[in-house]
CSV table of N, CA and C in Angstrom, one decimal:
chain,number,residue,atom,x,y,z
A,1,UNK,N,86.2,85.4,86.0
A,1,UNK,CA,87.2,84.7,85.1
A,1,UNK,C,86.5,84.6,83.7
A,2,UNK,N,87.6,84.9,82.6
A,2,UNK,CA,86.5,84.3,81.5
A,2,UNK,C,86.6,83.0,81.1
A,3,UNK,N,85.4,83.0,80.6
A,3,UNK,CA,85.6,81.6,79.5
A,3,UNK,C,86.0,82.0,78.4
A,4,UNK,N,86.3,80.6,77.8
A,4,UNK,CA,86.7,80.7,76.5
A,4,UNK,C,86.4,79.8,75.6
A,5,UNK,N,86.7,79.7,74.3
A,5,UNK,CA,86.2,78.5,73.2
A,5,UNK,C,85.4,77.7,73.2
A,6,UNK,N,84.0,77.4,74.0
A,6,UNK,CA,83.5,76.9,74.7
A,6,UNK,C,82.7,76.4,73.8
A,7,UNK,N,82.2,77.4,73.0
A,7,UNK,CA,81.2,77.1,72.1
A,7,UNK,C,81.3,77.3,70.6
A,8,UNK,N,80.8,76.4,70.0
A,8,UNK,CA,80.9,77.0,68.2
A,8,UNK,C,79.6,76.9,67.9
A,9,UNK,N,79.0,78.0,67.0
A,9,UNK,CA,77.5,78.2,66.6
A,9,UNK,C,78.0,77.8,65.0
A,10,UNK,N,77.6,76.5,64.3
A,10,UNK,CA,77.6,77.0,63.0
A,10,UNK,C,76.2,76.9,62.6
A,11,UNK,N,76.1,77.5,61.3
A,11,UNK,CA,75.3,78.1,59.7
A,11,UNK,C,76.0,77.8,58.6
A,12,UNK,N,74.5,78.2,58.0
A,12,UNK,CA,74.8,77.1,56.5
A,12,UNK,C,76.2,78.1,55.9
A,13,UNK,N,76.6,79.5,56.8
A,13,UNK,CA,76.9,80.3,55.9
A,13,UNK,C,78.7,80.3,56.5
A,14,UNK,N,78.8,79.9,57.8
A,14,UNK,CA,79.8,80.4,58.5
A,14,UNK,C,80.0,79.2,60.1
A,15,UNK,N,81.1,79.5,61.1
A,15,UNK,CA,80.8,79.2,62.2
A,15,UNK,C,81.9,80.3,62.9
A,16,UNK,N,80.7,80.4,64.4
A,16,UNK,CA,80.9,81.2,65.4
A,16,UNK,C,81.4,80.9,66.5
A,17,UNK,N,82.6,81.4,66.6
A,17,UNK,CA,83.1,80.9,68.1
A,17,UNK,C,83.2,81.8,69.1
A,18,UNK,N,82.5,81.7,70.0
A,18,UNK,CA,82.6,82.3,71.8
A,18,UNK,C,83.9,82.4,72.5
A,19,UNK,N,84.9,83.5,71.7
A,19,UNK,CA,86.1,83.5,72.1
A,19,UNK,C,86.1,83.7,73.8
A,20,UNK,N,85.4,84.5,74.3
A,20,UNK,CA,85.3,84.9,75.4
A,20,UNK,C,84.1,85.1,76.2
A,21,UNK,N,83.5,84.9,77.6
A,21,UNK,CA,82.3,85.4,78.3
A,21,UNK,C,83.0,85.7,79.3
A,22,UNK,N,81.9,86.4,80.3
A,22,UNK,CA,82.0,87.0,81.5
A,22,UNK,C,80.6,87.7,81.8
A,23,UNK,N,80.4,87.7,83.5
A,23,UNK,CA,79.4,88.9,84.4
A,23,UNK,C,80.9,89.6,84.7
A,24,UNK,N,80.3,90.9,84.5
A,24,UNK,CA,80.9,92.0,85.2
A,24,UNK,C,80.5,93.2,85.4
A,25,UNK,N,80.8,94.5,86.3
A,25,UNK,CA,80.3,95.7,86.6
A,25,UNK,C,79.6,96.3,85.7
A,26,UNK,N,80.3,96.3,84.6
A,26,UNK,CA,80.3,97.5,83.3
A,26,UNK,C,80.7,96.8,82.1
A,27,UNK,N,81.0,97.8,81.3
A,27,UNK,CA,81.6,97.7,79.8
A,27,UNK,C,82.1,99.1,79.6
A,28,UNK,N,83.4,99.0,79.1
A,28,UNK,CA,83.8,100.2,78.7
A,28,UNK,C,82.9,100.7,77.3
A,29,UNK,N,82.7,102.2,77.5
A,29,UNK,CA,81.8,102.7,76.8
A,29,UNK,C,82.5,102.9,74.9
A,30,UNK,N,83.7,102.3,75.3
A,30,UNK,CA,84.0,103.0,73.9
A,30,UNK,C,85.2,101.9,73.4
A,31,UNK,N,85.4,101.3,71.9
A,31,UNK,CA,86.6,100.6,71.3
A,31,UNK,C,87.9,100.7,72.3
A,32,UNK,N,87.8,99.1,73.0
A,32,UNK,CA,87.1,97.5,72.2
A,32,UNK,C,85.8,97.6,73.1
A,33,UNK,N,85.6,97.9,73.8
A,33,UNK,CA,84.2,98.1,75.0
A,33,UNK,C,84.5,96.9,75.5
A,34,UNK,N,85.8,96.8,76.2
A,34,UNK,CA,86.6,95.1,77.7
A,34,UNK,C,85.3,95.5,78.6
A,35,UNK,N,84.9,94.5,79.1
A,35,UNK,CA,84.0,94.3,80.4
A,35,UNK,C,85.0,95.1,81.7
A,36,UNK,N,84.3,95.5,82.6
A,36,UNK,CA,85.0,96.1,83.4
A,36,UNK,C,84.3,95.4,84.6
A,37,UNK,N,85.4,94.9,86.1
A,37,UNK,CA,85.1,94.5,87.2
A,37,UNK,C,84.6,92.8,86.9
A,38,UNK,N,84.9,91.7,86.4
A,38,UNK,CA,85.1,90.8,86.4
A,38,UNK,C,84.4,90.1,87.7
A,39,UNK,N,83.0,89.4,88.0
A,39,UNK,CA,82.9,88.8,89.2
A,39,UNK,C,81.4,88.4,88.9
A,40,UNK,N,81.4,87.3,90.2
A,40,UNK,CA,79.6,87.0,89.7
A,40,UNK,C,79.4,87.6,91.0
A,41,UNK,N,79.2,88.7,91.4
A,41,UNK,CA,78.4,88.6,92.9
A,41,UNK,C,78.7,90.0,93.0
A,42,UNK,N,77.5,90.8,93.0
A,42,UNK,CA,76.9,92.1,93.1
A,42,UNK,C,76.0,92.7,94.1
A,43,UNK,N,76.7,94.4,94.5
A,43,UNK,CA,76.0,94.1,95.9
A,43,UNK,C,73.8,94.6,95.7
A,44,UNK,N,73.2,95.0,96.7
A,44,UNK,CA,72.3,95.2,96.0
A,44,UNK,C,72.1,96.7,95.4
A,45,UNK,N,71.1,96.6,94.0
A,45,UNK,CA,70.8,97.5,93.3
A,45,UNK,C,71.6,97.6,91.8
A,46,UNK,N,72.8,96.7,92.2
A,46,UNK,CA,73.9,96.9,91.1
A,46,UNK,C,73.3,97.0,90.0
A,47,UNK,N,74.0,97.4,88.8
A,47,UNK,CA,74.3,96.5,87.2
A,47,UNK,C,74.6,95.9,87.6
A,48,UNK,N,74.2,94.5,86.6
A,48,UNK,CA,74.9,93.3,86.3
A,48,UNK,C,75.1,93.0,85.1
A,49,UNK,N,76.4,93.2,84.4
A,49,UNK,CA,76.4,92.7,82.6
A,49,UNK,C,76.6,91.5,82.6
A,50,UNK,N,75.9,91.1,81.8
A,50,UNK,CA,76.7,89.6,81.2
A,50,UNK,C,77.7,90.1,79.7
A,51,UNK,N,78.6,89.7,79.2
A,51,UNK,CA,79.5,90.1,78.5
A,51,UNK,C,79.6,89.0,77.3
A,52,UNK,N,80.0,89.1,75.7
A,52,UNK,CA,80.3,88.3,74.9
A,52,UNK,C,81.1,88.3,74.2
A,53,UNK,N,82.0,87.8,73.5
A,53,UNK,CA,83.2,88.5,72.9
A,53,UNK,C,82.8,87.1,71.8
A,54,UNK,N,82.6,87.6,70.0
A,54,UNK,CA,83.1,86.3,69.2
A,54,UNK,C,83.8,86.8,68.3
A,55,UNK,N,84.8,85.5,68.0
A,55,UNK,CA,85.8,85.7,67.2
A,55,UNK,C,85.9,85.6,65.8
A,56,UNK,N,86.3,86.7,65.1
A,56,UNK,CA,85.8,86.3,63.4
A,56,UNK,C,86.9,85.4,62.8
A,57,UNK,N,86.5,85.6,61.7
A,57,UNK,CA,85.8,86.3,60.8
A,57,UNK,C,84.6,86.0,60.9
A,58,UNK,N,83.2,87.0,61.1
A,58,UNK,CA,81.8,87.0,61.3
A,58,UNK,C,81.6,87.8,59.8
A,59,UNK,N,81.0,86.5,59.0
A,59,UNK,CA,80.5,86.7,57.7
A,59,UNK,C,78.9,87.4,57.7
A,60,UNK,N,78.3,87.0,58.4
A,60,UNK,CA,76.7,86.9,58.5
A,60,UNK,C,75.7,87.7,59.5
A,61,UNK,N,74.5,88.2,59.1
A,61,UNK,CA,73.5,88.3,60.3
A,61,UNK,C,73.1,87.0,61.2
A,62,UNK,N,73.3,87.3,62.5
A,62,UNK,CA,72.9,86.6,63.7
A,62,UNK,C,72.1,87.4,64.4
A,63,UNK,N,71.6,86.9,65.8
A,63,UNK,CA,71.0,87.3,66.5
A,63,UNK,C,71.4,87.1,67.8
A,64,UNK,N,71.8,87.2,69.2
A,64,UNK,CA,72.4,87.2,70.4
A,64,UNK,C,70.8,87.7,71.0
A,65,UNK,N,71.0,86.6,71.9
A,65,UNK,CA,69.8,87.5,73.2
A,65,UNK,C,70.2,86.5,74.3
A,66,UNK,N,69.6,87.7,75.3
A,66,UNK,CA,69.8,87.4,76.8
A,66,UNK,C,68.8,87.0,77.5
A,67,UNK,N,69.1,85.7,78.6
A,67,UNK,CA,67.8,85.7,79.1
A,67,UNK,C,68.0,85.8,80.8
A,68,UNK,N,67.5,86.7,81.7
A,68,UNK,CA,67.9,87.0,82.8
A,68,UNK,C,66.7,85.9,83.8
A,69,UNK,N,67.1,85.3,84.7
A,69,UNK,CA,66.5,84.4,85.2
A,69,UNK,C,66.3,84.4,86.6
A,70,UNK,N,65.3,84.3,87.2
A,70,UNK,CA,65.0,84.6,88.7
A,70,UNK,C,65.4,83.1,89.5
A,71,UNK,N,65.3,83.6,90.6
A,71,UNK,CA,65.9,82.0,91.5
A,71,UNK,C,65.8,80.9,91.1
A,72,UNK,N,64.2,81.1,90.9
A,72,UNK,CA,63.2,79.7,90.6
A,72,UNK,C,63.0,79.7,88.9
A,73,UNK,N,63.9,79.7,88.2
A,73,UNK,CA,64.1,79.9,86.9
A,73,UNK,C,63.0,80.6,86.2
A,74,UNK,N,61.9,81.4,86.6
A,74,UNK,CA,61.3,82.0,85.8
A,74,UNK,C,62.0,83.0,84.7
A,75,UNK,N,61.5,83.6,83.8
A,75,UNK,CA,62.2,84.9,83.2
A,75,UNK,C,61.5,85.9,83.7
A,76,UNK,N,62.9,86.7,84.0
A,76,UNK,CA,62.7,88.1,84.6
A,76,UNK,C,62.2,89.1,83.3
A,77,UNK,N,63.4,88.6,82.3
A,77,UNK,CA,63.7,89.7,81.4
A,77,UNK,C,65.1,89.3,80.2
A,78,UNK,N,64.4,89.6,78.9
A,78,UNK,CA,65.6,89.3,78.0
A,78,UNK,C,65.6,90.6,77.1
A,79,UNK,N,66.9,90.4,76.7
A,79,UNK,CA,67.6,91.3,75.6
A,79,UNK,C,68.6,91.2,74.5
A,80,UNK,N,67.7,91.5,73.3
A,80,UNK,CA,68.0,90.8,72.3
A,80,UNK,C,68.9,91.6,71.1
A,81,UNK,N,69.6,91.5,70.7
A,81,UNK,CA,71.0,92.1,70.0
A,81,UNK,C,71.2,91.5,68.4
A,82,UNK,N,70.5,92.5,67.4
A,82,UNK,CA,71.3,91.7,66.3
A,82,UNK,C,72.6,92.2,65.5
A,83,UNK,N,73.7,91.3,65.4
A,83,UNK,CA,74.7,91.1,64.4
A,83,UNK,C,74.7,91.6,63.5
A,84,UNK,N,75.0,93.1,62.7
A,84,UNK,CA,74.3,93.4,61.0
A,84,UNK,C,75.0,92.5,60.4
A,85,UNK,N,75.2,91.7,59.1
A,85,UNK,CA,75.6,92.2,58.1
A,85,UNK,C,76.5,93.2,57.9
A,86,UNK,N,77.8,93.4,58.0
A,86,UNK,CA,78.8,94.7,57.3
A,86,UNK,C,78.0,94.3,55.9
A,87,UNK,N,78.0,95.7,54.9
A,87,UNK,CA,77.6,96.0,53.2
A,87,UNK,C,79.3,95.6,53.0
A,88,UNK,N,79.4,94.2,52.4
A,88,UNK,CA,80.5,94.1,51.4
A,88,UNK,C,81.9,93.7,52.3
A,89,UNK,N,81.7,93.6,53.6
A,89,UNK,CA,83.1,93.8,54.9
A,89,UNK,C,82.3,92.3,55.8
A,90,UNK,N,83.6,92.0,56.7
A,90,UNK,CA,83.0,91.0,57.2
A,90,UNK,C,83.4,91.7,59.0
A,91,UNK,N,83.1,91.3,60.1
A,91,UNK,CA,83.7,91.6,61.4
A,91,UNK,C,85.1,90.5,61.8
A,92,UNK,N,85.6,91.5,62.1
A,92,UNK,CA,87.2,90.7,62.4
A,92,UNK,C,86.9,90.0,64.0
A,93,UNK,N,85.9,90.5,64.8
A,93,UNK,CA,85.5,89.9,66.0
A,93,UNK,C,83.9,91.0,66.3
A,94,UNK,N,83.3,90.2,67.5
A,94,UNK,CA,81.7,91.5,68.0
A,94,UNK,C,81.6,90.9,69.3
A,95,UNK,N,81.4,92.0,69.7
A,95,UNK,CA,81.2,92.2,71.3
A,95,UNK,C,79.5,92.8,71.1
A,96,UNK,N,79.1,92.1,72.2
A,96,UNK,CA,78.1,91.8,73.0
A,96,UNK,C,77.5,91.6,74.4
A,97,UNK,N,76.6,92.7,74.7
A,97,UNK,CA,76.7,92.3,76.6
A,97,UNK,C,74.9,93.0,76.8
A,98,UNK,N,74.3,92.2,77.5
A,98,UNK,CA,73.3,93.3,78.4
A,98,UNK,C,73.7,93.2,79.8
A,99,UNK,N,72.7,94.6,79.8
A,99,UNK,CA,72.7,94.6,81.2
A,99,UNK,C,71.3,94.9,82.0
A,100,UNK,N,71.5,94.3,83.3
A,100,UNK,CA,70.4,93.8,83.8
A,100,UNK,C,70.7,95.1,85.2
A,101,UNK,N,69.1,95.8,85.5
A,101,UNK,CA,69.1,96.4,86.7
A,101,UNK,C,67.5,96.3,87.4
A,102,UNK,N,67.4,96.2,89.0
A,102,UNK,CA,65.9,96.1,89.0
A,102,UNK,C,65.9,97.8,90.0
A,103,UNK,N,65.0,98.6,89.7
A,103,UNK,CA,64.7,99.8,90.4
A,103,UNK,C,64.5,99.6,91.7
A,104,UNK,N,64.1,98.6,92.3
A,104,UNK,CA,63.4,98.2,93.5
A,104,UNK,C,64.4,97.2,94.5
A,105,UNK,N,64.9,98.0,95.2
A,105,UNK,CA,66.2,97.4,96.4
A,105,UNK,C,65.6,95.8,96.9
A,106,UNK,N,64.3,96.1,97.1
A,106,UNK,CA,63.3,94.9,97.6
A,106,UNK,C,63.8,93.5,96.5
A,107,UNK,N,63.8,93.6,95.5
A,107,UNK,CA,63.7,93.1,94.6
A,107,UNK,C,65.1,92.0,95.0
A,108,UNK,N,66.2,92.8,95.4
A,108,UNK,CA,67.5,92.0,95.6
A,108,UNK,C,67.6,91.8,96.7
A,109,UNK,N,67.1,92.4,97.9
A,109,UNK,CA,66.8,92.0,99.0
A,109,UNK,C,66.6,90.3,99.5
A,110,UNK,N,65.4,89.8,98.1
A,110,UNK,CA,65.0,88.9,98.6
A,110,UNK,C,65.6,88.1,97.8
A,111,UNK,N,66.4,88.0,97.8
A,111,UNK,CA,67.3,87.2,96.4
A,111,UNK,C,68.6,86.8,96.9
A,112,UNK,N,69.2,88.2,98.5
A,112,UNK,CA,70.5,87.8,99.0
A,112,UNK,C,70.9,86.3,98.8
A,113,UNK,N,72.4,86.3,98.2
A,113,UNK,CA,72.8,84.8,98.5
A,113,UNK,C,72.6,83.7,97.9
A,114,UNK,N,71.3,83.7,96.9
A,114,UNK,CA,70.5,83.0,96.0
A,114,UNK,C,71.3,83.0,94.6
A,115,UNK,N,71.2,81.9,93.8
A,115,UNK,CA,71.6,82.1,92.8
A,115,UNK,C,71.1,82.3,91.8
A,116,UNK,N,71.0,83.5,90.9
A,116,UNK,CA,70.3,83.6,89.9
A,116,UNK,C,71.3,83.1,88.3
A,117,UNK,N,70.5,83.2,87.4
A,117,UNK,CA,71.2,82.8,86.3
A,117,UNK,C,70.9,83.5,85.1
A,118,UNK,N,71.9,84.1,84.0
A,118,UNK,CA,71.8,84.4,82.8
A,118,UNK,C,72.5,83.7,81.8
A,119,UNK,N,71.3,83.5,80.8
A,119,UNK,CA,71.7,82.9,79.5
A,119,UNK,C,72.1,83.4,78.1
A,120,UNK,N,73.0,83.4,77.5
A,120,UNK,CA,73.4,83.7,76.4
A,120,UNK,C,72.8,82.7,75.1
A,121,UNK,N,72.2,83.6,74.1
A,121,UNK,CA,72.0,82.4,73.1
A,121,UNK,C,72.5,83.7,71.9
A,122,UNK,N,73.4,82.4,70.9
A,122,UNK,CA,73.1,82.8,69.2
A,122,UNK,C,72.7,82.4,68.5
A,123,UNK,N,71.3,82.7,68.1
A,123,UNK,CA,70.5,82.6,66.7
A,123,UNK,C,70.2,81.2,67.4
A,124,UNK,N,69.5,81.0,68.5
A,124,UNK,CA,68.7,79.6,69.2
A,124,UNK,C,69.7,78.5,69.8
A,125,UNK,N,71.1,79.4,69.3
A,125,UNK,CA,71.8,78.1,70.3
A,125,UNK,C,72.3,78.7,71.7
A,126,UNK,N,72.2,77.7,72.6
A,126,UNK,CA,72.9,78.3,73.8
A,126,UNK,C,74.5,78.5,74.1
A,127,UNK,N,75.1,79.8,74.1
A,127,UNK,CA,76.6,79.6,74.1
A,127,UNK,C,77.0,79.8,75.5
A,128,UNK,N,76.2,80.4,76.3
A,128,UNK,CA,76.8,80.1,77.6
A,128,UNK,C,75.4,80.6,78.9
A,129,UNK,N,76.1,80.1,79.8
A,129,UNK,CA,75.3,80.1,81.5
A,129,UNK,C,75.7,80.8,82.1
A,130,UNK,N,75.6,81.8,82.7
A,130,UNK,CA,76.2,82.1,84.1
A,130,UNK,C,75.5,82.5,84.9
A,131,UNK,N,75.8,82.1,86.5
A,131,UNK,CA,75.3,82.1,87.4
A,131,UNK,C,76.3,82.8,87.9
A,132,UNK,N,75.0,84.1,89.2
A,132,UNK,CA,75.6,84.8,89.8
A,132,UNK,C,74.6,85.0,91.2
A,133,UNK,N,75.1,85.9,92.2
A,133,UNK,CA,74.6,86.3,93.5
A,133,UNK,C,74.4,87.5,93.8
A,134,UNK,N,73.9,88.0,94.9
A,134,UNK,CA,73.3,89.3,94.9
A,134,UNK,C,74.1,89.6,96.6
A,135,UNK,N,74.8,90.2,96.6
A,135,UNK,CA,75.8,90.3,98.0
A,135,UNK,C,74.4,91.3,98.8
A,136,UNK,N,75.0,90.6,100.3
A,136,UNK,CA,73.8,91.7,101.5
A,136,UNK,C,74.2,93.2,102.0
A,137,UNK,N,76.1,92.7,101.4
A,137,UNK,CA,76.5,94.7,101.7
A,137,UNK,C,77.7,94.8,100.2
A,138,UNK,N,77.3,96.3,100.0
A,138,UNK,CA,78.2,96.5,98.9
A,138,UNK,C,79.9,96.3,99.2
A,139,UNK,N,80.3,95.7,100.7
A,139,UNK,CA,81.9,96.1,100.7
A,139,UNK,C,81.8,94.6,101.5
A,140,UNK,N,80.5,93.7,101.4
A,140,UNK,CA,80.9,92.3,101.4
A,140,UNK,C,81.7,91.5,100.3
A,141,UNK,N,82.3,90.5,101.0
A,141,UNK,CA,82.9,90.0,100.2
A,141,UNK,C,82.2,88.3,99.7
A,142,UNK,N,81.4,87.9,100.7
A,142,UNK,CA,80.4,86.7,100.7
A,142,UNK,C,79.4,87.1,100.1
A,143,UNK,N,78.6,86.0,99.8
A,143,UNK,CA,77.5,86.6,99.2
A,143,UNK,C,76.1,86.7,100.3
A,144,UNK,N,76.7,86.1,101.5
A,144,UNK,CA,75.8,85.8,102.9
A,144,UNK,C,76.1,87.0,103.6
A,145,UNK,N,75.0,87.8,103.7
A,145,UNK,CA,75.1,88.3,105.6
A,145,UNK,C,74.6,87.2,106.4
A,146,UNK,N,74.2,88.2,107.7
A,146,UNK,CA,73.6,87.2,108.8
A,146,UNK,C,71.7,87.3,108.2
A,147,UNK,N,71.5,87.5,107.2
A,147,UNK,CA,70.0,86.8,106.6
A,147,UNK,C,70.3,85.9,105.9
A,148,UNK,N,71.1,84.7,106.2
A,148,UNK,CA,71.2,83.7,105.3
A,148,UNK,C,70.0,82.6,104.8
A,149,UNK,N,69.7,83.2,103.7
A,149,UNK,CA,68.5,82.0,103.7
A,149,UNK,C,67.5,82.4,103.7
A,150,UNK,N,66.6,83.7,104.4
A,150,UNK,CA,65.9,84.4,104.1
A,150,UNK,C,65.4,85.3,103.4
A,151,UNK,N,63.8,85.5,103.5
A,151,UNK,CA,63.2,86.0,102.0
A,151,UNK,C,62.6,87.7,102.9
């Protein structure tokens, strides 16, 4: 589901609103690049995007990064995105998304069911959270098999 309006980033120069978030499958590769597959709970191996949508008029350089978060809230891994500046033009809206994959099946294995978390920030503020799950079969619909609970 998305969110919406949730957040406003202002600057000395402008303010930012988080028209829209979302985890989902994908991102379409090409104008407007909509999130594709909508859901927090992935089976293992997947992508997982986190998604951003802000609404302009976007006067200014910013910065967006991601921070991918293991059970026990360590950091796994971030990714960080800057905003240009248009020369002379402003953005009428900017999309934003990483994505997160681990090479190693093991890795989500032990994570079934668990909730992990990714964080959104612009230029040090936090605009959004989301928490997601790591399904035990790709054509489950839970995020539990029968290892519930187990590492």
């Amino acid at each position: 589901m998305l969110g919406s309006r949730e957040h406003i980033i202002s600057g000395p120069q402008e303010r930012l609103i988080v028209g829209a978030h979302v985890m989902c499958k994908g991102v379409h590769e090409s104008y407007p690049y909509d999130p594709v597959g909508q859901t927090d709970t992935f089976p293992i191996g997947a992508n997982v995007f986190c998604w951003l949508h802000f609404d302009g008029p976007i006067f200014g350089n910013h910065i967006v990064y991601f921070e991918w978060l293991d059970i026990d809230g360590s950091l796994v891994e971030t990714y960080y995105h800057h905003i240009p500046l248009p020369e002379g033009q402003l953005h009428s809206w900017y999309r934003v998304w990483s994505r997160f994959v681990r090479g190693d099946p093991k890795w989500y294995i032990a994570r079934v069911g668990r909730p992990l978390t990714t964080r959104a920030f612009c230029d040090d503020i936090n605009v959004t959270s989301e928490t997601w799950r790591v399904l035990a079969r790709a054509n489950s619909q839970a995020p539990f098999d029968n290892q519930q609970g187990k590492e």
